[in-house]
Amino acid sequence: MNVVQSVDSVALLPAYLAAGTAVLVLLTDLLLARPRATIVVAALGALGTAVGAALVGAAGERRTFCVGADCSWIFGGRAALVGAVVALLTLGVLGLSAPALRAGRSPVGEYCFLLACSMTGGVVLGAAGDLITLIVALETLTLPLYVLVGLRRGSLASAEAAVTFFVVSVVATTLTLLGAALLYAVTGGLHLDRLSALLAERPELRDLPLTTAAVAVLLVGLAFKVAAVPFHAWAPATYDGAPLPVAAYLSTASKLGGLVALLAVVQRALPPDQTGPVLALLAVLTMTVGNLVALRQRRTVRLLAWSSVAQAGYILAPLGALALAAGRTDEARSAAYAAAMAYAVFFVVLELAAFAAVTALRPAGADGGTLDDLRGAARRHPWRAAALGLALVGLAGLPPGLAGLFAKVTVVRALLDGGAAWLALVVALNAVIGLAYYLRVTAALWAPATTTPGPAAAQAGGGAAAVPVVGVVAVVLAVATVAAVVLGVAPQLVLDLARH
């Protein structure tokens, strides 16, 4: 057998662009030592990566690094969607970071290089066809974030958040690798489609205790990555201690990467009758605990963090239908996978808009503050507050936030088609609970301020000195808001891409 593999460089173009961005950022910072040039190179590289992913994906599915029918790189519509979304999220987070970078609160070269490296992992993750590529891509996405979380100079909270994130991620990676190793020990395969075929052809393998342990350990490792309950405790402290733009990246691109990895192994490798009950339990616990704890939060970023935990539960919910025989038909499974992927895309766009609005309403380089700091913000900055209100209402699943509304409808419809009406009811009840804190924050934006704004608030209020600082953030906020509106008007575009 010929072991020399042909390489399709066109299929690999998005990965080349993402990795090339990291190298160019490093060289620009080294040779020019101009922060603005470094930021521009990183921004253009992220934009080029998004365009490249879209163009390659539009040409149809391409495969490379194949041995027979098993391929390690499969770039189709869903991989293009993931790659483009991750690159655009990186571009948005870079824009949110511009004021703090210009103020010298973080080293520009290192910051942009680490962000580009993380983007490379996200782009590769969507096209991974085997467990090795999947885990390496997931770690490439995550590893730079350890440093980014703790990169804020002179902040003890940032250092503590970085250590927490590092320790938990090491445990999660260890479990994921152990699960992959046990699966290889049972089946002798690593390619996702090959694993599924082997377990289907040899039912006796599925009954082995080692197989059950492998599936459980692999799911637990990936559950840490998406902050699913009860593996979620690291997320609120890490988000709150990280700089606001990095918290936005953790809540969007990083969470999307974890969900893509989980969806890949569930859809293409693991037996649905074994994963379905676990995912159903994780979904119920995650959305319920996330919503209930979010009700008590007084700090803005912690509330968004617990909201992100709850949203992960909604994304996992369609996969819980695999626990039932009706949910394991080809049509029901396809609808469940598409619903989970589409909800993840809708969520990250709305979440980025929410973080961009909070960043625009806060002083440059400041943390997210408390909910009281946002009280009466609409009287000082009506457009920024309106964008935050739209994002929150969308996350709650109410109009005019149509993207969030269609996302929840898609999840409920997939559950009903899969015969999991009880899980659809849990989703609906949790959506009602979520209304309490989303609408509370939205109403506070238009409520009278309880105190007179001090110097810091005045700076955040958009005085003459603050206008240039907020400019780039305002652009990101406007683009994210427009994207959320467009997705809400045309949600079928995302659903069609998620199905392929």
PDB file of C-alpha atoms in Angstrom, residues 83 132 146 165 178 194 196 261 308 409 440 456:
ATOM      1  CA  GLY A  83     -13.494  28.813  10.169  1.00  0.00           C
ATOM      2  CA  ILE A 132      -5.369  13.525  16.963  1.00  0.00           C
ATOM      3  CA  TYR A 146      -3.847  30.904  29.289  1.00  0.00           C
ATOM      4  CA  PHE A 165      -8.043  28.368  33.654  1.00  0.00           C
ATOM      5  CA  LEU A 178      -7.205   9.392  27.990  1.00  0.00           C
ATOM      6  CA  ARG A 194     -13.713   4.887  10.991  1.00  0.00           C
ATOM      7  CA  SER A 196     -18.188   4.905  14.029  1.00  0.00           C
ATOM      8  CA  ALA A 261     -15.178  19.268  19.019  1.00  0.00           C
ATOM      9  CA  SER A 308     -23.003  31.561  28.672  1.00  0.00           C
ATOM     10  CA  VAL A 409     -37.389  27.631  18.047  1.00  0.00           C
ATOM     11  CA  ARG A 440     -33.767  43.056  34.490  1.00  0.00           C
ATOM     12  CA  ALA A 456     -14.468  57.337  35.909  1.00  0.00           C
TER      13      ALA A 456
END
